[in-house]
Tab-separated table of C-alpha atoms and ligand atoms in Angstrom:
chain	number	residue	atom	x	y	z
A	1	UNK	CA	0.000	0.000	0.000
A	2	UNK	CA	1.191	3.508	-0.722
A	3	UNK	CA	2.064	5.976	2.051
A	4	UNK	CA	-0.978	7.867	3.315
A	5	UNK	CA	-1.176	11.454	2.141
A	6	UNK	CA	-1.421	14.141	4.782
A	7	UNK	CA	-4.349	16.495	5.174
A	8	UNK	CA	-4.184	19.719	7.146
A	9	UNK	CA	-7.653	21.085	7.726
A	10	UNK	CA	-8.350	24.369	9.458
A	11	UNK	CA	-11.818	25.361	10.585
A	12	UNK	CA	-13.273	28.847	10.962
A	13	UNK	CA	-16.693	30.010	12.079
A	14	UNK	CA	-19.557	28.085	13.566
A	15	UNK	CA	-20.021	24.640	15.070
A	16	UNK	CA	-21.491	23.354	11.842
A	17	UNK	CA	-18.140	23.982	10.206
A	18	UNK	CA	-16.522	21.880	12.944
A	19	UNK	CA	-18.897	19.054	12.074
A	20	UNK	CA	-18.363	19.550	8.331
A	21	UNK	CA	-14.585	19.462	8.754
A	22	UNK	CA	-14.872	16.103	10.491
A	23	UNK	CA	-16.981	14.773	7.636
A	24	UNK	CA	-14.666	16.216	4.980
A	25	UNK	CA	-11.663	14.608	6.660
A	26	UNK	CA	-13.561	11.310	6.631
A	27	UNK	CA	-14.415	11.705	2.932
A	28	UNK	CA	-10.761	12.366	2.124
A	29	UNK	CA	-9.789	9.463	4.382
A	30	UNK	CA	-11.384	7.280	1.701
A	31	UNK	CA	-9.005	8.874	-0.809
A	32	UNK	CA	-5.950	7.905	1.238
A	33	UNK	CA	-5.540	10.943	3.501
A	34	UNK	CA	-4.788	11.061	7.205
A	35	UNK	CA	-4.985	14.271	9.203
A	36	UNK	CA	-1.893	16.151	10.283
A	37	UNK	CA	-1.645	18.961	12.821
A	38	UNK	CA	0.577	21.287	10.777
A	39	UNK	CA	0.464	22.659	7.235
A	40	UNK	CA	4.234	22.235	6.848
A	41	UNK	CA	4.261	18.588	5.819
A	42	UNK	CA	0.728	18.431	4.368
A	43	UNK	CA	-0.081	17.143	0.882
A	44	UNK	CA	-3.357	18.982	1.047
A	45	UNK	CA	-4.374	22.105	2.940
A	46	UNK	CA	-8.090	22.676	3.288
A	47	UNK	CA	-9.550	25.819	4.842
A	48	UNK	CA	-13.150	25.466	5.961
A	49	UNK	CA	-14.310	29.046	5.902
A	50	UNK	CA	-16.898	31.458	7.291
A	51	UNK	CA	-18.586	34.313	5.400
A	52	UNK	CA	-20.832	35.669	8.128
A	53	UNK	CA	-18.941	38.957	8.627
A	54	UNK	CA	-16.431	40.740	6.437
A	55	UNK	CA	-13.569	40.190	8.870
A	56	UNK	CA	-14.084	36.426	8.842
A	57	UNK	CA	-14.101	36.306	5.050
A	58	UNK	CA	-11.068	38.560	4.562
A	59	UNK	CA	-9.061	36.529	7.061
A	60	UNK	CA	-9.092	33.650	4.564
A	61	UNK	CA	-7.129	35.616	1.998
A	62	UNK	CA	-4.404	36.558	4.460
A	63	UNK	CA	-4.308	32.948	5.664
A	64	UNK	CA	-3.906	31.759	2.067
A	65	UNK	CA	-1.085	34.256	1.585
A	66	UNK	CA	0.804	32.519	4.371
A	67	UNK	CA	0.807	29.261	2.380
A	68	UNK	CA	2.430	30.831	-0.686
A	69	UNK	CA	5.940	29.759	0.388
A	70	UNK	CA	4.822	26.163	0.913
A	71	UNK	CA	3.161	26.041	-2.495
A	72	UNK	CA	6.251	27.465	-4.232
A	73	UNK	CA	8.491	24.930	-2.500
A	74	UNK	CA	6.110	22.041	-3.235
A	75	UNK	CA	3.984	22.706	-6.318
A	76	UNK	CA	2.211	19.353	-5.891
A	77	UNK	CA	0.675	20.586	-2.616
A	78	UNK	CA	-3.100	20.865	-3.092
A	79	UNK	CA	-4.700	23.961	-1.591
A	80	UNK	CA	-8.449	23.912	-1.125
A	81	UNK	CA	-11.067	26.327	0.158
A	82	UNK	CA	-14.312	24.887	1.521
A	83	UNK	CA	-17.247	26.314	3.432
A	84	UNK	CA	-19.208	29.525	3.085
A	85	UNK	CA	-16.529	31.748	1.512
A	86	UNK	CA	-16.130	29.036	-1.132
A	87	UNK	CA	-19.870	29.073	-1.722
A	88	UNK	CA	-20.184	32.844	-1.825
A	89	UNK	CA	-17.100	33.716	-3.839
A	90	UNK	CA	-16.480	30.584	-5.945
A	91	UNK	CA	-14.116	31.239	-8.841
A	92	UNK	CA	-13.291	34.681	-7.517
A	93	UNK	CA	-11.112	32.954	-4.903
A	94	UNK	CA	-8.969	31.395	-7.624
A	95	UNK	CA	-8.704	34.755	-9.368
A	96	UNK	CA	-7.536	36.469	-6.180
A	97	UNK	CA	-5.290	33.593	-5.087
A	98	UNK	CA	-4.240	31.610	-8.181
A	99	UNK	CA	-2.459	29.029	-6.045
A	100	UNK	CA	-5.848	27.726	-4.868
A	101	UNK	CA	-6.500	24.414	-6.657
A	102	UNK	CA	-9.874	23.468	-5.274
A	103	UNK	CA	-13.028	25.278	-4.169
A	104	UNK	CA	-15.941	23.359	-2.673
A	105	UNK	CA	-19.184	24.649	-1.170
A	106	UNK	CA	-20.863	23.271	1.958
A	107	UNK	CA	-23.476	21.321	-0.007
A	108	UNK	CA	-21.105	19.465	-2.315
A	109	UNK	CA	-18.300	18.224	-0.121
A	110	UNK	CA	-19.320	14.603	-0.643
A	111	UNK	CA	-17.685	15.137	-4.051
A	112	UNK	CA	-14.342	16.027	-2.453
A	113	UNK	CA	-12.554	12.802	-3.471
A	114	UNK	CA	-13.338	13.458	-7.167
A	115	UNK	CA	-12.408	17.113	-6.838
A	116	UNK	CA	-9.152	16.222	-5.110
A	117	UNK	CA	-8.264	13.798	-7.932
A	118	UNK	CA	-9.016	16.499	-10.477
A	119	UNK	CA	-6.879	19.048	-8.638
A	120	UNK	CA	-4.075	16.518	-8.287
A	121	UNK	CA	-4.089	15.990	-12.064
A	122	UNK	CA	-3.347	19.690	-12.452
A	123	UNK	CA	-6.820	21.016	-13.280
A	124	UNK	CA	-8.650	23.601	-11.224
A	125	UNK	CA	-11.530	21.929	-9.335
A	126	UNK	CA	-14.639	23.928	-8.429
A	127	UNK	CA	-18.003	22.785	-7.104
A	128	UNK	CA	-20.455	25.184	-5.540
A	129	UNK	CA	-23.653	23.408	-6.599
A	130	UNK	CA	-26.679	22.862	-4.445
A	131	UNK	CA	-27.084	19.303	-5.720
A	132	UNK	CA	-30.401	17.476	-5.618
A	133	UNK	CA	-28.835	14.519	-3.850
A	134	UNK	CA	-28.315	14.487	-0.086
A	135	UNK	CA	-24.601	14.795	0.549
A	136	UNK	CA	-24.797	12.708	3.725
A	137	UNK	CA	-26.133	9.763	1.721
A	138	UNK	CA	-23.064	9.917	-0.498
A	139	UNK	CA	-20.486	10.036	2.278
A	140	UNK	CA	-18.445	7.049	3.394
A	141	UNK	CA	-19.636	5.259	6.546
A	142	UNK	CA	-18.334	7.010	9.660
A	143	UNK	CA	-15.309	5.391	11.308
A	144	UNK	CA	-15.785	3.200	14.377
A	145	UNK	CA	-12.894	4.538	16.457
A	146	UNK	CA	-13.454	5.794	20.008
A	147	UNK	CA	-13.942	9.526	20.265
A	148	UNK	CA	-14.372	12.434	22.649
A	149	UNK	CA	-17.434	12.357	24.980
A	150	UNK	CA	-19.135	15.288	23.229
A	151	UNK	CA	-20.065	15.559	19.568
A	152	UNK	CA	-21.926	17.762	17.117
A	153	UNK	CA	-24.501	16.297	14.801
A	154	UNK	CA	-26.000	18.288	11.928
A	155	UNK	CA	-29.737	17.668	11.626
A	156	UNK	CA	-30.811	20.670	9.583
A	157	UNK	CA	-29.083	23.040	7.198
A	158	UNK	CA	-29.904	26.272	5.493
A	159	UNK	CA	-32.340	29.027	6.289
A	160	UNK	CA	-35.529	30.422	4.756
A	161	UNK	CA	-35.816	33.394	7.096
A	162	UNK	CA	-33.803	35.950	5.122
A	163	UNK	CA	-32.885	38.319	7.911
A	164	UNK	CA	-31.819	41.471	6.077
A	165	UNK	CA	-28.190	41.312	7.272
A	166	UNK	CA	-27.467	37.617	6.843
A	167	UNK	CA	-25.637	35.639	4.143
A	168	UNK	CA	-26.687	32.221	5.433
A	169	UNK	CA	-29.717	31.764	3.152
A	170	UNK	CA	-27.355	32.355	0.207
A	171	UNK	CA	-24.323	30.354	1.371
A	172	UNK	CA	-26.114	27.421	2.981
A	173	UNK	CA	-29.228	27.509	0.839
A	174	UNK	CA	-32.836	26.664	1.650
A	175	UNK	CA	-33.835	24.898	4.845
A	176	UNK	CA	-33.404	21.139	4.625
A	177	UNK	CA	-33.856	18.632	7.462
A	178	UNK	CA	-32.178	15.239	7.551
A	179	UNK	CA	-34.548	12.271	7.974
A	180	UNK	CA	-35.027	11.438	11.663
A	181	UNK	CA	-34.067	7.788	11.163
A	182	UNK	CA	-30.664	8.850	9.773
A	183	UNK	CA	-30.085	11.208	12.666
A	184	UNK	CA	-30.973	8.510	15.180
A	185	UNK	CA	-28.676	5.992	13.493
A	186	UNK	CA	-25.796	8.477	13.494
A	187	UNK	CA	-26.446	9.322	17.144
A	188	UNK	CA	-26.448	5.640	18.170
A	189	UNK	CA	-23.225	5.185	16.309
A	190	UNK	CA	-21.645	8.129	18.132
A	191	UNK	CA	-22.787	6.718	21.475
A	192	UNK	CA	-21.175	3.365	20.653
A	193	UNK	CA	-17.960	5.293	20.119
A	194	UNK	CA	-18.055	6.824	23.587
A	195	UNK	CA	-20.122	9.983	23.056
A	196	UNK	CA	-22.384	10.970	25.989
A	197	UNK	CA	-23.465	14.429	24.884
A	198	UNK	CA	-24.729	15.412	21.442
A	199	UNK	CA	-25.385	18.945	20.247
A	200	UNK	CA	-27.847	18.915	17.368
A	201	UNK	CA	-26.889	21.522	14.819
A	202	UNK	CA	-28.803	23.581	12.315
A	203	UNK	CA	-28.779	27.191	11.147
A	204	UNK	CA	-32.417	27.113	12.157
A	205	UNK	CA	-32.419	23.938	14.152
A	206	UNK	CA	-35.756	24.438	15.880
A	207	UNK	CA	-37.402	24.629	12.446
A	208	UNK	CA	-36.379	20.980	12.060
A	209	UNK	CA	-38.966	18.907	10.215
A	210	UNK	CA	-37.473	15.548	9.494
A	211	UNK	CA	-39.437	13.033	7.495
A	212	UNK	CA	-39.701	9.671	9.161
A	213	UNK	CA	-42.015	6.638	8.798
A	214	UNK	CA	-44.305	8.688	6.604
A	215	UNK	CA	-44.581	11.331	9.352
A	216	UNK	CA	-43.028	14.688	9.945
A	217	UNK	CA	-40.946	14.958	13.115
A	218	UNK	CA	-40.476	18.187	15.017
A	219	UNK	CA	-37.248	18.897	16.879
A	220	UNK	CA	-39.041	18.098	20.143
A	221	UNK	CA	-40.001	14.653	18.880
A	222	UNK	CA	-36.443	14.032	17.718
A	223	UNK	CA	-35.088	15.110	21.097
A	224	UNK	CA	-37.493	12.800	22.927
A	225	UNK	CA	-36.549	9.860	20.749
A	226	UNK	CA	-32.840	10.582	21.204
A	227	UNK	CA	-33.384	10.738	24.950
A	228	UNK	CA	-34.372	7.052	24.795
A	229	UNK	CA	-30.939	6.085	23.488
A	230	UNK	CA	-29.112	4.366	26.358
A	231	UNK	CA	-25.703	5.852	26.978
A	232	UNK	CA	-26.660	9.237	25.546
A	233	UNK	CA	-26.973	11.418	28.640
A	234	UNK	CA	-27.123	14.967	27.387
A	235	UNK	CA	-28.793	16.657	24.453
A	236	UNK	CA	-28.366	20.246	23.298
A	237	UNK	CA	-29.343	22.054	20.114
A	238	UNK	CA	-28.305	25.249	18.380
A	239	UNK	CA	-29.103	27.744	16.766
A	240	UNK	CA	-32.762	28.589	17.114
A	241	UNK	CA	-35.076	31.317	15.849
A	242	UNK	CA	-37.694	32.703	18.274
A	243	UNK	CA	-40.519	32.202	15.775
A	244	UNK	CA	-39.875	28.449	15.584
A	245	UNK	CA	-39.915	27.892	19.334
A	246	UNK	CA	-42.978	25.623	19.369
A	247	UNK	CA	-44.924	24.537	22.453
A	248	UNK	CA	-43.748	20.910	22.253
A	249	UNK	CA	-40.113	22.016	22.395
A	250	UNK	CA	-40.757	24.330	25.331
A	251	UNK	CA	-42.539	21.434	27.081
A	252	UNK	CA	-39.527	19.174	26.454
A	253	UNK	CA	-37.365	21.662	28.345
A	254	UNK	CA	-39.694	21.167	31.278
A	255	UNK	CA	-39.856	17.397	31.428
A	256	UNK	CA	-37.024	15.833	29.456
A	257	UNK	CA	-34.114	15.542	31.904
A	258	UNK	CA	-31.563	14.787	29.169
A	259	UNK	CA	-32.328	18.097	27.445
A	260	UNK	CA	-29.819	20.491	29.018
A	261	UNK	CA	-30.963	23.740	30.689
A	262	UNK	CA	-29.245	26.043	28.225
A	263	UNK	CA	-30.796	27.719	25.204
A	264	UNK	CA	-29.167	29.887	22.557
A	265	UNK	CA	-32.006	32.043	21.275
A	266	UNK	CA	-30.728	35.077	19.370
A	267	UNK	CA	-32.871	38.202	19.211
A	268	UNK	CA	-30.291	40.494	17.509
A	269	UNK	CA	-31.884	43.764	18.688
A	270	UNK	CA	-34.415	45.114	21.161
A	271	UNK	CA	-36.030	47.861	19.093
A	272	UNK	CA	-39.175	46.956	17.157
A	273	UNK	CA	-38.239	49.371	14.399
A	274	UNK	CA	-34.860	47.667	13.927
A	275	UNK	CA	-36.323	44.178	14.304
A	276	UNK	CA	-38.713	45.066	11.483
A	277	UNK	CA	-35.910	46.449	9.317
A	278	UNK	CA	-33.959	43.261	10.024
A	279	UNK	CA	-36.956	41.214	8.819
A	280	UNK	CA	-37.000	39.257	12.078
A	281	UNK	CA	-40.822	39.027	12.016
A	282	UNK	CA	-41.308	39.390	15.767
A	283	UNK	CA	-41.315	42.207	18.296
A	284	UNK	CA	-39.170	42.667	21.404
A	285	UNK	CA	-42.254	42.082	23.542
A	286	UNK	CA	-43.003	38.764	21.800
A	287	UNK	CA	-39.456	37.630	22.460
A	288	UNK	CA	-39.639	38.584	26.117
A	289	UNK	CA	-42.965	36.735	26.516
A	290	UNK	CA	-41.405	33.699	24.851
A	291	UNK	CA	-38.488	33.727	27.291
A	292	UNK	CA	-41.013	33.904	30.126
A	293	UNK	CA	-42.811	30.815	28.814
A	294	UNK	CA	-39.542	28.923	28.480
A	295	UNK	CA	-38.577	29.900	32.011
A	296	UNK	CA	-41.963	28.830	33.299
A	297	UNK	CA	-41.229	25.364	31.876
A	298	UNK	CA	-37.645	25.255	33.132
A	299	UNK	CA	-36.953	27.986	35.704
A	300	UNK	CA	-33.180	27.465	35.915
A	301	UNK	CA	-32.602	27.530	32.138
A	302	UNK	CA	-29.714	29.707	31.073
A	303	UNK	CA	-30.467	31.917	28.088
A	304	UNK	CA	-27.853	32.887	25.541
A	305	UNK	CA	-28.190	35.176	22.550
A	306	UNK	CA	-26.644	37.082	19.652
A	307	UNK	CA	-26.766	40.848	19.171
A	308	UNK	CA	-25.912	43.097	16.268
A	309	UNK	CA	-25.201	46.760	16.997
A	310	UNK	CA	-25.035	49.501	14.399
A	311	UNK	CA	-27.569	47.977	12.022
A	312	UNK	CA	-28.362	50.612	9.336
A	313	UNK	CA	-30.724	53.221	10.758
A	314	UNK	CA	-30.086	52.324	14.423
A	315	UNK	CA	-30.589	55.448	16.565
A	316	UNK	CA	-29.604	56.072	20.186
A	317	UNK	CA	-33.189	55.309	21.145
A	318	UNK	CA	-33.124	51.990	19.259
A	319	UNK	CA	-29.893	51.077	20.987
A	320	UNK	CA	-31.391	51.985	24.359
A	321	UNK	CA	-34.219	49.533	23.590
A	322	UNK	CA	-31.656	46.783	23.003
A	323	UNK	CA	-29.973	47.562	26.317
A	324	UNK	CA	-33.370	47.511	28.048
A	325	UNK	CA	-34.198	44.129	26.531
A	326	UNK	CA	-30.881	42.710	27.737
A	327	UNK	CA	-31.598	43.987	31.255
A	328	UNK	CA	-35.063	42.511	31.185
A	329	UNK	CA	-34.052	39.068	29.888
A	330	UNK	CA	-30.818	38.622	31.841
A	331	UNK	CA	-28.456	36.550	29.707
A	332	UNK	CA	-26.227	33.807	31.027
A	333	UNK	CA	-23.917	34.493	28.128
A	334	UNK	CA	-24.231	36.202	24.742
A	335	UNK	CA	-22.347	37.035	21.579
A	336	UNK	CA	-22.367	40.484	20.072
A	337	UNK	CA	-21.134	41.916	16.822
A	338	UNK	CA	-20.816	45.207	15.035
A	339	UNK	CA	-22.962	45.155	11.915
A	340	UNK	CA	-20.999	44.171	8.831
A	341	UNK	CA	-22.514	44.852	5.405
A	342	UNK	CA	-22.552	41.621	3.423
A	343	UNK	CA	-22.679	41.615	-0.376
A	344	UNK	CA	-25.998	40.468	-1.785
A	345	UNK	CA	-28.012	41.006	1.406
A	346	UNK	CA	-30.836	43.605	1.443
A	347	UNK	CA	-29.312	45.627	4.302
A	348	UNK	CA	-26.070	46.094	2.375
A	349	UNK	CA	-27.844	48.736	0.266
A	350	UNK	CA	-28.467	50.959	3.286
A	351	UNK	CA	-26.301	53.702	4.793
A	352	UNK	CA	-24.045	52.614	7.659
A	353	UNK	CA	-24.204	54.002	11.176
A	354	UNK	CA	-21.126	56.120	11.993
A	355	UNK	CA	-18.500	53.447	12.815
A	356	UNK	CA	-17.357	55.319	15.929
A	357	UNK	CA	-20.879	55.418	17.251
A	358	UNK	CA	-21.303	51.721	16.506
A	359	UNK	CA	-18.007	50.917	18.275
A	360	UNK	CA	-19.059	52.852	21.365
A	361	UNK	CA	-22.426	51.085	21.432
A	362	UNK	CA	-20.774	47.707	21.051
A	363	UNK	CA	-18.521	48.431	24.010
A	364	UNK	CA	-21.401	49.533	26.166
A	365	UNK	CA	-23.462	46.491	25.253
A	366	UNK	CA	-20.566	44.101	25.791
A	367	UNK	CA	-19.913	45.576	29.226
A	368	UNK	CA	-23.508	44.869	30.212
A	369	UNK	CA	-23.395	41.332	28.828
A	370	UNK	CA	-20.076	40.662	30.574
A	371	UNK	CA	-21.586	41.841	33.837
A	372	UNK	CA	-24.574	39.518	33.388
A	373	UNK	CA	-22.278	36.648	32.513
A	374	UNK	CA	-20.195	37.290	35.627
A	375	UNK	CA	-23.256	37.476	37.841
A	376	UNK	CA	-24.671	34.253	36.366
A	377	UNK	CA	-21.393	32.471	36.994
A	378	UNK	CA	-21.192	33.827	40.554
A	379	UNK	CA	-24.717	32.579	41.204
A	380	UNK	CA	-23.461	29.039	40.607
A	381	UNK	CA	-21.185	29.185	43.643
A	382	UNK	CA	-22.565	26.912	46.378
A	383	UNK	CA	-24.768	25.012	43.921
A	384	UNK	CA	-24.424	21.382	42.848
A	385	UNK	CA	-24.245	20.801	39.107
A	386	UNK	CA	-23.497	17.776	36.966
A	387	UNK	CA	-20.292	17.958	34.957
A	388	UNK	CA	-19.280	15.917	31.930
A	389	UNK	CA	-15.495	15.743	32.085
A	390	UNK	CA	-13.737	16.188	28.771
A	391	UNK	CA	-10.002	16.602	29.337
A	392	UNK	CA	-7.204	17.228	31.847
A	393	UNK	CA	-6.875	20.785	33.148
A	394	UNK	CA	-3.679	22.794	33.351
A	395	UNK	CA	-2.932	21.926	36.987
A	396	UNK	CA	-1.746	18.380	37.707
A	397	UNK	CA	-4.566	16.030	38.723
A	398	UNK	CA	-7.189	18.474	37.496
A	399	UNK	CA	-9.957	17.695	35.012
A	400	UNK	CA	-12.135	20.116	33.048
A	401	UNK	CA	-15.656	19.556	31.870
A	402	UNK	CA	-18.919	21.329	31.158
A	403	UNK	CA	-21.788	21.744	33.553
A	404	UNK	CA	-25.366	21.227	32.418
A	405	UNK	CA	-25.429	25.028	32.005
A	406	UNK	CA	-22.401	24.843	29.692
A	407	UNK	CA	-20.002	26.501	32.114
A	408	UNK	CA	-16.454	25.165	32.076
A	409	UNK	CA	-15.766	23.559	35.470
A	410	UNK	CA	-12.344	22.605	36.903
A	411	UNK	CA	-12.075	19.905	39.549
A	412	UNK	CA	-8.858	18.525	41.067
A	413	UNK	CA	-9.563	14.887	41.888
A	414	UNK	CA	-7.706	11.896	40.552
A	415	UNK	CA	-10.758	9.639	40.602
A	416	UNK	CA	-12.241	11.498	37.638
A	417	UNK	CA	-11.841	9.967	34.177
A	418	UNK	CA	-12.528	11.516	30.788
A	419	UNK	CA	-16.165	10.891	29.892
A	420	UNK	CA	-17.361	10.712	33.517
A	421	UNK	CA	-20.457	12.650	34.556
A	422	UNK	CA	-20.169	13.597	38.238
A	423	UNK	CA	-22.005	15.834	40.679
A	424	UNK	CA	-19.871	18.822	41.589
A	425	UNK	CA	-20.336	21.496	44.226
A	426	UNK	CA	-19.197	24.829	42.809
A	427	UNK	CA	-16.830	26.593	45.182
A	428	UNK	CA	-15.375	29.404	43.094
A	429	UNK	CA	-16.083	31.509	40.019
A	430	UNK	CA	-13.114	32.642	37.916
A	431	UNK	CA	-12.952	34.818	34.802
A	432	UNK	CA	-14.174	32.258	32.317
A	433	UNK	CA	-14.741	29.146	34.337
A	434	UNK	CA	-15.881	27.670	37.634
A	435	UNK	CA	-14.088	25.434	40.103
A	436	UNK	CA	-15.565	22.884	42.492
A	437	UNK	CA	-15.258	19.631	44.354
A	438	UNK	CA	-16.978	16.286	43.886
A	439	UNK	CA	-20.136	15.743	45.892
A	440	UNK	CA	-20.523	12.514	47.838
B	1	5AD	N1	-23.067	41.566	10.657
B	1	5AD	C1	-22.842	41.328	11.973
B	1	5AD	N2	-23.247	40.217	12.600
B	1	5AD	C2	-23.903	39.295	11.872
B	1	5AD	N3	-24.435	38.107	12.204
B	1	5AD	C3	-24.985	37.559	11.106
B	1	5AD	N4	-24.829	38.375	10.049
B	1	5AD	C4	-24.161	39.467	10.487
B	1	5AD	C5	-23.721	40.668	9.885
B	1	5AD	N5	-23.942	40.924	8.604
B	1	5AD	C6	-24.451	37.584	13.559
B	1	5AD	C7	-25.865	37.378	14.076
B	1	5AD	C8	-26.006	35.884	14.035
B	1	5AD	C9	-24.597	35.438	14.327
B	1	5AD	C10	-24.282	34.046	13.961
B	1	5AD	O1	-23.805	36.331	13.595
B	1	5AD	O2	-25.939	37.858	15.386
B	1	5AD	O3	-26.936	35.391	14.968
B	2	SF4	FE1	-29.272	34.277	9.215
B	2	SF4	FE2	-30.227	33.124	11.437
B	2	SF4	FE3	-31.664	35.057	10.193
B	2	SF4	FE4	-31.393	32.613	9.057
B	2	SF4	S1	-32.454	33.118	10.999
B	2	SF4	S2	-31.171	34.593	8.002
B	2	SF4	S3	-29.288	32.083	9.672
B	2	SF4	S4	-29.649	35.269	11.220
């Protein structure tokens, strides 16, 4: 047998890209590749990219520039760009960086082995189709090797919401759900390989409608069925849209113990005028009422969100509404971004807010969110939580894991093994993590 070729794959952006990178590495595994941790000795470099904001997309070009020396020294090195920049910019990438041999979009990476062979033969290989076939059905079977105790599993892709700022409906395409039976089979397989926690992924995951046995499964039904899988102890899902938060899913948060008490539910802004301009199709009040219903079902649930500041037309009063919403909801954690105009999106036509004003607002908003995050973490001190341990910590004898609320928790105790779920009493809150001791 010939020597395996080496693949260096670097992932940017969201959790779905992390999942996709795993699957792409598996697809290329069938073509004789094994993964390597450095680009220096790689036969193929693959960047799995993100197009959500300008900064993320531009970073790819500077990253590619850094590989120029390697490509000059070894012209047979294959350089590929995958993911959402590939989808959005296609051939343009090869024009801007002629050393790129291969461009593949997120919906066609099952064709990677063919594309790699084409690139290797010296031709440029490009595929940014939205093919009719389901890529997952054309992927090699997943390997059987043991793996980390937590895993991502894509159940839904694409988005039909068309928020005015967002490229996702263009880069990931229309909403598609994977059949429930396939998801369940993949989940069982992951559990056999040592996985105890699965995060179900989708750009609009709570809009999941997976066909199964002639029926149409909601995300709640999928979660309940997954909860029956022995050995799977924790279920999470992300990212959700407020308008798809159906009653059955809210109920599952109340009575399905394996569904973790953490929900990422972005609202983006707190001003009705801006929400309308963003095409979010709900008001601030509707969102707040929704959070109340979710908290009625599961009082300790930790809410997370995304915010955009400086959306075109945002006034001081609009921004004040966003700050008021944040105060009213009380976030356990949240992500916030300065608006970035994205080519092809409706909002890109509109005049920008003064960048200095937007920067100042972002700082103010982030200070409030950081304060809420700190207070939420502090409130854990003295409480008992369950922690799934994932890896050794920096101190000797210490292990790190995630609590049900997704906080990182450090415990020094040499009876803890990777993959254990243990009750932990939280004793201290640090900058970005908690510390505690085993209970009982
Ligand atoms: N500018 C800034 N932030 C954006 N997001 C999406 N598109 C943009 C944009 N054009 C943010 C939203 C979304 C998160 C994944 O990224 O908050 O929820
Ligand atoms: Fe983008 Fe999310 Fe809006 Fe879809 S729902 S367009 S992915 S921000």
